[in-house]
XYZ file of C-alpha atoms in Angstrom:
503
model
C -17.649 8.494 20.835
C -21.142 7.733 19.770
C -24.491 8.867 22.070
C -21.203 8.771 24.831
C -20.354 5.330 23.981
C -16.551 4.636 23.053
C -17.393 3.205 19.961
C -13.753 2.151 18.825
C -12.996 0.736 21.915
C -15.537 -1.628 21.744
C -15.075 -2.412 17.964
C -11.222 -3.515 19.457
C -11.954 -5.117 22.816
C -15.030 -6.663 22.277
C -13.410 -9.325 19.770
C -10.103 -9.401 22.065
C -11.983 -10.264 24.909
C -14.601 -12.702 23.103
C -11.701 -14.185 22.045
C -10.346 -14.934 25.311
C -14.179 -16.327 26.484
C -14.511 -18.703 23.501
C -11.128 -19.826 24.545
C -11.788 -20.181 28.015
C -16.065 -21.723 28.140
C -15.276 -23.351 24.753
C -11.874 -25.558 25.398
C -14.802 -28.644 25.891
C -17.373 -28.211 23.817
C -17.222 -27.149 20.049
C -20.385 -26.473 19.301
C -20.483 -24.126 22.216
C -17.385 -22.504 21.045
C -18.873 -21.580 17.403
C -21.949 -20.357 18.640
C -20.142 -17.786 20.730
C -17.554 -16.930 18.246
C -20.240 -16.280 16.340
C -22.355 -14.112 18.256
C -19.107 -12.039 18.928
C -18.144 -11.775 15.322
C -22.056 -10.402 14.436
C -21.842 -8.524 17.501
C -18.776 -6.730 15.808
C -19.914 -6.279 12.670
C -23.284 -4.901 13.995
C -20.850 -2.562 15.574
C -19.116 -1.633 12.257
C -22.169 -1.183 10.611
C -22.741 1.639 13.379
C -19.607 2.590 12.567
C -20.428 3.437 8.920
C -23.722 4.758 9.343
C -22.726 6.987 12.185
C -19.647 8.137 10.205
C -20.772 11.904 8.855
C -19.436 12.296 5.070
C -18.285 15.353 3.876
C -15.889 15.458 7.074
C -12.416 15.506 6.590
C -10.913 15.309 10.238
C -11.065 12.371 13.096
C -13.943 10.825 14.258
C -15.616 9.058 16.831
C -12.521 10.117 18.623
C -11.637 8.733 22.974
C -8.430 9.846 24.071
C -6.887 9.259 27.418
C -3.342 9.304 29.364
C -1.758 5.686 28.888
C 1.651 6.142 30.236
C 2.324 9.089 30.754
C 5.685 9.736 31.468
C 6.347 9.221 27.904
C 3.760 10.842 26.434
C 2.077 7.548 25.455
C -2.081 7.772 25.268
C -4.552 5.842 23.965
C -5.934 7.379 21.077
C -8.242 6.253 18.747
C -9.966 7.685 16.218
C -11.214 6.766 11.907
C -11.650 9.209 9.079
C -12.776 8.550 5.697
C -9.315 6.477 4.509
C -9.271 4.136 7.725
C -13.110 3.786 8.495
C -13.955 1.627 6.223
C -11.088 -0.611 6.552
C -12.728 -1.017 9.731
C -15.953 -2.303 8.725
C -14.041 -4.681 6.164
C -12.146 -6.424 9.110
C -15.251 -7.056 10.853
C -17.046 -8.097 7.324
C -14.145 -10.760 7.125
C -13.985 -11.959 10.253
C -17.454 -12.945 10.434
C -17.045 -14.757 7.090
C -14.140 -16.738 8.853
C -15.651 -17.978 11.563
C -18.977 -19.348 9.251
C -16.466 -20.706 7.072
C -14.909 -22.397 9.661
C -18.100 -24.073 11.196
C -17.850 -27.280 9.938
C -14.456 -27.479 8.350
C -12.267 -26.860 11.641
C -12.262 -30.214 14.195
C -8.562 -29.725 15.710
C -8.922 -27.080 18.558
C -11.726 -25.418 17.198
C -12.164 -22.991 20.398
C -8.353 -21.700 20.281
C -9.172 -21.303 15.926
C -11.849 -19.404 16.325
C -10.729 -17.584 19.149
C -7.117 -16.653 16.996
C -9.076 -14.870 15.004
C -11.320 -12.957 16.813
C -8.357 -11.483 19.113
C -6.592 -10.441 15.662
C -9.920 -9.089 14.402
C -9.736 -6.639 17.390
C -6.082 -5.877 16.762
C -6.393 -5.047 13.378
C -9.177 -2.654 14.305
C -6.766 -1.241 16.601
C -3.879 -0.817 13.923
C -7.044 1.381 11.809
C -8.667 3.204 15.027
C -4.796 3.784 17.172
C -3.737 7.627 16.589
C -0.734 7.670 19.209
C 1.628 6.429 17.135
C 3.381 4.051 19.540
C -0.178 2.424 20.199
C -0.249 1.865 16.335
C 3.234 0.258 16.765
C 1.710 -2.317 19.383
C -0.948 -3.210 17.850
C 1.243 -3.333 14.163
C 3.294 -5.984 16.013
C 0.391 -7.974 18.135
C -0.876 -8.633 15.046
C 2.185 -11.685 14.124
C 1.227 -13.379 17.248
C -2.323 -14.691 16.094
C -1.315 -15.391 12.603
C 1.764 -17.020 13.494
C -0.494 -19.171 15.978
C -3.066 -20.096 13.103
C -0.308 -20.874 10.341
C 2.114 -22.930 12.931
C -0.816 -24.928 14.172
C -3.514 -25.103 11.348
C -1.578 -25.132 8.786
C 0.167 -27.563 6.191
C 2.774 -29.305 6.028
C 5.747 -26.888 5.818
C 3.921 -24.206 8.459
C 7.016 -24.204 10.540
C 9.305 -22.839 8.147
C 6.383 -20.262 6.346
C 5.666 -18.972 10.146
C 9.171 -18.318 11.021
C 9.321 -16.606 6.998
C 6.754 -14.371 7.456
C 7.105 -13.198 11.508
C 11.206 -12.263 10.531
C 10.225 -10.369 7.501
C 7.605 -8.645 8.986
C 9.207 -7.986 12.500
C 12.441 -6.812 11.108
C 10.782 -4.275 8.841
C 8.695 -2.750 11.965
C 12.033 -2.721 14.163
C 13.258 -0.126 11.637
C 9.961 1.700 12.189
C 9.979 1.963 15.704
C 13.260 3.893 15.479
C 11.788 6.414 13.249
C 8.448 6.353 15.391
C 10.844 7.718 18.560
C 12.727 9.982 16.356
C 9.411 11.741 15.311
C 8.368 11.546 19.233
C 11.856 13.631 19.962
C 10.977 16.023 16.848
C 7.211 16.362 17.606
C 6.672 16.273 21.442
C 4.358 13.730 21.441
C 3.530 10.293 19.902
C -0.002 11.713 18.484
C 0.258 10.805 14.861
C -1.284 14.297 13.455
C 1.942 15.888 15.329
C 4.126 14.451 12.942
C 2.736 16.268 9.802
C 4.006 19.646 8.669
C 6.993 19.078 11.135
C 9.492 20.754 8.754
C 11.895 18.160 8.685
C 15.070 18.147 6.677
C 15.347 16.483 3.753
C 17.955 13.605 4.863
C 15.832 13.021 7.982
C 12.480 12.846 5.576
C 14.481 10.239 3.557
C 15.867 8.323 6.562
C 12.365 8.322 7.970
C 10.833 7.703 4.975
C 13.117 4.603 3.850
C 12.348 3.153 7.286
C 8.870 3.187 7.054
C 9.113 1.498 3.274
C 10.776 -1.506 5.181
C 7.656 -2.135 7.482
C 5.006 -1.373 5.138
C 6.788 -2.601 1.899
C 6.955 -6.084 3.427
C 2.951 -6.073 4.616
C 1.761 -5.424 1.184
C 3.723 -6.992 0.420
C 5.931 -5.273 -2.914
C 8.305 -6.792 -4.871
C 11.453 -8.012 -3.829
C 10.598 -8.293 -0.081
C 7.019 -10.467 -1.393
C 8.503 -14.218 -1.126
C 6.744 -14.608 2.015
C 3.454 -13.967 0.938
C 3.231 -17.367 -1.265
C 4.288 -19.924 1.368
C 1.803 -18.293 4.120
C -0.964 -18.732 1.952
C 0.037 -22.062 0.709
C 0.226 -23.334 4.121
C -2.179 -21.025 5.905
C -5.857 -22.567 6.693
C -8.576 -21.277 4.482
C -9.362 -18.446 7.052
C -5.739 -17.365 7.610
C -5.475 -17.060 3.710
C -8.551 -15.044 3.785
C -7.647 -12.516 6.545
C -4.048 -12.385 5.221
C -5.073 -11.289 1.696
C -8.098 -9.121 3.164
C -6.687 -7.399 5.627
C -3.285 -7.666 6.635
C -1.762 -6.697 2.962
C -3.742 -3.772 3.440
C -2.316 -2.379 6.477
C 1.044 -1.859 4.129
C -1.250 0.421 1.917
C -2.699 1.738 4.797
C 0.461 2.831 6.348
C 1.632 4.562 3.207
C -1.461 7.130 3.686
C -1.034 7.219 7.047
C 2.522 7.663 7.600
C 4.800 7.373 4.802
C 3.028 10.353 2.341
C 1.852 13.242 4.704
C 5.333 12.851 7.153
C 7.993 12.669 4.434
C 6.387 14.654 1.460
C 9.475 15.750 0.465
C 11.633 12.235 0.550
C 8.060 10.779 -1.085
C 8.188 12.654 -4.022
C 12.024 12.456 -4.284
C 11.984 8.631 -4.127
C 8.420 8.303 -5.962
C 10.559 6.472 -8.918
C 11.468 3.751 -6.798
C 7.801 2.749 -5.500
C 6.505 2.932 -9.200
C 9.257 1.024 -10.391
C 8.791 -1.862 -8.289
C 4.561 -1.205 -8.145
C 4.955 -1.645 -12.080
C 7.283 -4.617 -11.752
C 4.297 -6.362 -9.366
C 1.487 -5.293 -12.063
C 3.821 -6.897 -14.769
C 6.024 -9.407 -13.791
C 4.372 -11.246 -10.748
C 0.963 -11.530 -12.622
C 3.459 -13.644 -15.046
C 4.350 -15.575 -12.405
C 0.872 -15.719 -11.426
C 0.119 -17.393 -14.690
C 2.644 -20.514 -14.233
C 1.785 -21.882 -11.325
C 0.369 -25.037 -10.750
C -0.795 -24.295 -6.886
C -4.695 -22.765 -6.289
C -3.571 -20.668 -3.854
C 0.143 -19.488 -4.873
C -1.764 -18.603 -8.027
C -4.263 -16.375 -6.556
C -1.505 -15.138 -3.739
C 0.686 -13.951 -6.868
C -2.247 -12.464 -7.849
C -2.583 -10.170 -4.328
C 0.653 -9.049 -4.858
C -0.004 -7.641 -8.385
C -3.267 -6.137 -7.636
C -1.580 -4.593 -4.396
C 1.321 -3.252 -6.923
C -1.409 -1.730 -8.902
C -2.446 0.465 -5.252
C 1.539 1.293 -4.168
C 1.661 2.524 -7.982
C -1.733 4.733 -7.573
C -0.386 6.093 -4.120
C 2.974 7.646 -5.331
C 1.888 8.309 -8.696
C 0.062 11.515 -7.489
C 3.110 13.692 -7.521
C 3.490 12.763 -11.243
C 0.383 13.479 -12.291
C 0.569 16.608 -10.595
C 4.125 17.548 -11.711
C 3.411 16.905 -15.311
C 0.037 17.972 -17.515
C -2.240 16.255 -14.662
C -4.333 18.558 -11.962
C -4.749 18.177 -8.441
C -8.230 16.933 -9.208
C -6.309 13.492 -10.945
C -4.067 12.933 -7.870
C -7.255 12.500 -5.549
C -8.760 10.372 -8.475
C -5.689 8.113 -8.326
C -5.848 7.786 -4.707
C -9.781 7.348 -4.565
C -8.964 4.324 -6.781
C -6.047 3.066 -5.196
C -8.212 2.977 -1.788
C -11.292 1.500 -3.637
C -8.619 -0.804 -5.010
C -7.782 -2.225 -1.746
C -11.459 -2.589 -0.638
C -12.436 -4.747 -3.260
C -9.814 -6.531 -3.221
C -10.147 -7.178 0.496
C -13.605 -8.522 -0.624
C -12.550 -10.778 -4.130
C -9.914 -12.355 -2.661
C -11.373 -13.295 0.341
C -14.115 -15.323 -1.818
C -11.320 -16.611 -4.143
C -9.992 -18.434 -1.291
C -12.692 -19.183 -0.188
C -13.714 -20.950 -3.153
C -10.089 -22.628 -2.857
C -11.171 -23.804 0.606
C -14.366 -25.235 -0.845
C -12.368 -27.619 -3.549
C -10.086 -28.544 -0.787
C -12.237 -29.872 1.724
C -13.605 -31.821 -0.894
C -10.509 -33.092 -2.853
C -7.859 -32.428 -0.074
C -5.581 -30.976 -2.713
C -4.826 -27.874 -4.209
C -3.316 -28.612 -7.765
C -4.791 -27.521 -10.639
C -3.771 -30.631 -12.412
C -6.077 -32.611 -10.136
C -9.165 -30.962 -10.994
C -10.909 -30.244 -14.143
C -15.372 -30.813 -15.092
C -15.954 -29.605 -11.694
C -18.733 -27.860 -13.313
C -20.458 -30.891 -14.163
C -20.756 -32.100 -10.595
C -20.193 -28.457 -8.982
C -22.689 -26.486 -11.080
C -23.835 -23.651 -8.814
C -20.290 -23.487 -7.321
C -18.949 -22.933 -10.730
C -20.690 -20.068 -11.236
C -19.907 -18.349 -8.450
C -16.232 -19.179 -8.509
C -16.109 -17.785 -12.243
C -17.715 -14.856 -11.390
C -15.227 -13.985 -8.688
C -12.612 -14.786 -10.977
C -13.428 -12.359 -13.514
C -14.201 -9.836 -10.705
C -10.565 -10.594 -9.889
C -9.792 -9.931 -13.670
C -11.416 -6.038 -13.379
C -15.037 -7.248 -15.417
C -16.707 -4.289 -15.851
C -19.489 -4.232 -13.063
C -17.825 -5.281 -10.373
C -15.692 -3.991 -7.860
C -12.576 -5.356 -9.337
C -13.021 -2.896 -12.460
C -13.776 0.662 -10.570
C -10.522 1.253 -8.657
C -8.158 -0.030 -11.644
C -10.736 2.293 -14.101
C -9.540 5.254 -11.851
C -6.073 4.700 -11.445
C -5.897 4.339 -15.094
C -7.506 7.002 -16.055
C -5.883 8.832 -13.657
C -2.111 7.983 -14.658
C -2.812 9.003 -17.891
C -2.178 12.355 -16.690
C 0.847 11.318 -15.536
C 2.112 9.750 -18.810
C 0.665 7.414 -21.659
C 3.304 4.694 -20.718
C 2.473 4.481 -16.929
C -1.218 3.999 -17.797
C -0.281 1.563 -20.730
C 1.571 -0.751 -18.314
C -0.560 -0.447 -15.363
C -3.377 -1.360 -17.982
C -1.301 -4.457 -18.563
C -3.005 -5.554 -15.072
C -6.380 -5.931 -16.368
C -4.513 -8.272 -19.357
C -2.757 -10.134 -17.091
C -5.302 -10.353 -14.935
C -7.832 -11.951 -17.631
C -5.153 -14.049 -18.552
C -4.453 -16.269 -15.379
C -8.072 -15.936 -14.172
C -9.161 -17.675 -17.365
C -6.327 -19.698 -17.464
C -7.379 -21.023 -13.949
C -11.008 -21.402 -14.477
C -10.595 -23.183 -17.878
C -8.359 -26.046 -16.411
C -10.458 -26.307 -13.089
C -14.206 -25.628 -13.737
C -14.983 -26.605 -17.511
C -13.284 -29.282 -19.845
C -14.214 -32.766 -19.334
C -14.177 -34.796 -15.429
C -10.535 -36.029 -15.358
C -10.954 -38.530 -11.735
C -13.371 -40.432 -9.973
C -12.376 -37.932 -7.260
C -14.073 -34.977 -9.327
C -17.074 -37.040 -10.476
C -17.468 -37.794 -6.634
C -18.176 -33.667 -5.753
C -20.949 -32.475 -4.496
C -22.308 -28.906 -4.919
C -22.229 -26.273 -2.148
C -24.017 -26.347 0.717
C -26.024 -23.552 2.047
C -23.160 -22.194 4.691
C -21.738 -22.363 1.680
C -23.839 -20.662 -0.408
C -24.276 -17.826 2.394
C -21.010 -17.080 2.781
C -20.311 -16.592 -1.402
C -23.520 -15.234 -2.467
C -23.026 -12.645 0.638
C -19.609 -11.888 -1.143
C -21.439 -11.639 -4.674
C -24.139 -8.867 -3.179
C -21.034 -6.670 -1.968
C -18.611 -7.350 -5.048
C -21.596 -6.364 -6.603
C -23.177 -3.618 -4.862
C -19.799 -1.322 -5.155
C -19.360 -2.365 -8.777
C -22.536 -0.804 -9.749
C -22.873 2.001 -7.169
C -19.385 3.327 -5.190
C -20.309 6.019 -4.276
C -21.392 5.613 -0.827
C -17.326 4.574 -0.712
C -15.940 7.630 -2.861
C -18.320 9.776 -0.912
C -16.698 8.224 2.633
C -13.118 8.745 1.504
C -13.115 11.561 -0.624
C -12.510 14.290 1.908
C -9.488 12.648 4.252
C -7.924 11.916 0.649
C -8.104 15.753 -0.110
C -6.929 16.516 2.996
C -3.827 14.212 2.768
C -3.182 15.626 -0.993
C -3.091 19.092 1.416
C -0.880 18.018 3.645
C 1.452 16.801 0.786
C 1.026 18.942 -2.338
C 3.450 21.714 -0.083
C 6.187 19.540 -1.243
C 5.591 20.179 -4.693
């Protein structure tokens, strides 16, 4: 609560039910239909930004907290609430959605009313799956989440949307099935559903592991971590520009999310037993997927291959704290590696968003997405050029932007837990050079290859709002985190209390 208003609940409703308006007044009339998506989306982020300045650093508990019966002869309430780790995931949602609908402004003509309104119910969702503290309202809002995305790929999307739709709602929902029966089982064990219940329950080890293995199938798949990751490539492919953007903003962080939420402070134990398996297969993202990254011939499988390793390099940060604690590291490099796991996720939320966004830029232009096709689109493209190149090497870790501060802290941060883990996590900001460059060399420079090319014209100024507002931020937290660190730093030492028992 805020001055007595539920904050939370109107960060989650207010989209929800905009949503539902746009669809409803906006079925007719397309113009009206932007106009009052947007005016919910900068109502929402107006709301965010309350959010963050309200938010009172230093504090390691819940804030802004409303809770209220829901059903209550299960013990079922409606509790929200953010700290440090989940606050500004919050703001980031909104940040994004507003982006999508500008982005969408011209670009959308088929049902633009039930596009825009997709996106602002999942907005409010997604909020939801940050704010919920009961942990079976987390669970519905977990799983209302497919039902907007599966809407925007199956309907806006390309050419093989049916079969990428039914790919990623079977991966996604089986993985949460397995959740919800550890959710109940912790309900049995706990006495409630409240999520804070669940930690410091004492549980024995073969429960922690049972529990612990079941929520690695739900988040494991959102990240999305290798092997489970094959869906991830055929959403984006297929997605619309704004699904891409929300799915690589947002949704793969949820699967990070969830692993501070849930997986870390309820199973310390089975975490730090099984940590070998979550940095084997984080390393195998950093290393082998960013090789993958570097053969294809797709825009957007190219930077989706990309998520998955930079998300690999934030799974690795997460359950590399009990290493550096176990061997020569302190306590002190454990909550570096998970400030820079977290900032991780952040700016990624932000650079990929404008990579595909400058994706969606080519493509409404050239109505293709391989890089064959393209090449000299700096000649016609000049401003655009820049911009995209900058993002790229943002994407690559370039010292100065966001991209570099969270890998700079994990890896200084697993050297404490080993010279080899830091050496091949470092292979990340190689790898990550190495497609970026590879990308921008064949698309933006060299000489025009088509008439279609020397046809382009530079970006417009929506266009030029929506990246330059994504070069200020990218920016902004490159040269000065610390209103982030400073946001997050206290929940993080809190979790590391809640698990460090365990060691």
């Amino acid at each position: 609560m805020l001055g007595g208003w539920p904050l939370l609940s109107l960060l989650i409703w207010l989209p929800i039910l905009g949503g539902a308006v746009v669809l409803w007044t906006g079925r007719d009339n397309a113009d009206r239909a932007r106009w009052s998506a947007l005016a919910v989306a900068g109502l929402t982020l107006i709301l965010g930004l309350v959010l963050w300045f309200g938010f009172e650093t230093g504090v390691a508990g819940m804030q802004f907290v409303e809770r209220a019966p829901w059903i209550e002869s299960f013990g079922i309430e409606y509790y929200l609430g953010v700290d440090g780790i989940s606050m500004p995931l919050v703001v980031l949602t909104a940040f994004s959605t507003l982006l999508v609908v500008i982005a969408a402004w011209e670009v959308v003509r088929y049902k633009p009313a039930q596009y825009l309104a997709a996106f602002l119910i999942m907005e409010g969702i997604m909020i939801g799956v940050f704010s919920a503290l009961d942990a079976l309202l987390f669970y519905v809002f977990f799983e209302a989440m497919l039902i907007p995305m599966f809407l925007i790929i199956g309907i806006w999307g390309g050419p093989n949307r049916i079969y990428a739709t039914l790919k990623f709602f079977l991966y996604t929902f089986l993985g949460s099935v397995m959740m919800l029966v550890a959710l109940i089982y912790l309900r049995g064990q706990a006495g409630s559903f409240a999520i804070e219940d669940f930690y410091g329950l004492g549980l024995p080890f073969a429960a922690q592991v049972l529990i612990f293995l079941a929520f690695l199938a739900a988040f494991a798949v959102k990240v999305p971590m290798f092997p489970v990751h094959t869906w991830l490539p055929d959403a984006h492919v297929e997605a619309p520009t704004g699904g891409s953007v929300i799915l690589a903003a947002i949704t793969l962080k949820i699967g990070g999310y969830g692993f501070l939420r849930f997986s870390l402070p309820i199973a310390p134990e089975a975490s730090m037993a099984l940590d070998w398996l979550l940095i084997g297969l984080s390393l195998i993202a950093v290393v082998y997927i960013g090789l993958v990254a570097m053969v294809q011939e797709d825009l957007k499988k190219l930077i989706a291959y990309s998520s998955i390793a930079h998300m690999g390099f934030v799974t690795l940060a997460f359950f590399l704290i009990f290493r550096i604690v176990a061997g020569e590291g302190t306590r002190d490099g454990a909550l570096l590696a998970l400030e820079g796991g977290l900032v991780q996720m952040i700016s990624h939320g932000f650079v990929s968003a404008a990579m595909f966004l400058c994706v969606g830029v080519l493509y409404d232009r050239m109505h293709t997405r391989r890089i064959a096709d393209y090449g000299g689109v700096a000649n016609r493209m000049p401003v655009f050029a820049g911009l995209f190149v900058f993002f790229a090497m943002a994407n690559a870790g370039l010292p100065g932007t966001s991209g570099f501060v969270g890998e700079f802290m994990v890896i200084l941060a697993s050297f404490q837990a080993g010279f080899w883990y830091a050496a091949i996590a470092g292979l990340t900001l190689i790898l990550g050079a190495a497609y970026s460059l590879w990308m921008i060399k064949r698309v933006v420079y060299g000489q025009v290859r088509n008439t279609q090319v020397d046809e382009l014209r530079d970006i417009n100024a929506r266009e030029r709002l929506l990246l330059g507002s994504l070069v200020g931020v990218v920016l902004f937290f490159g040269v000065y985190p610390a209103p982030l660190i400073n946001v997050m730093a206290p929940s993080l030492e809190a979790l590391l209390g809640i698990v460090m028992p365990a060691l």
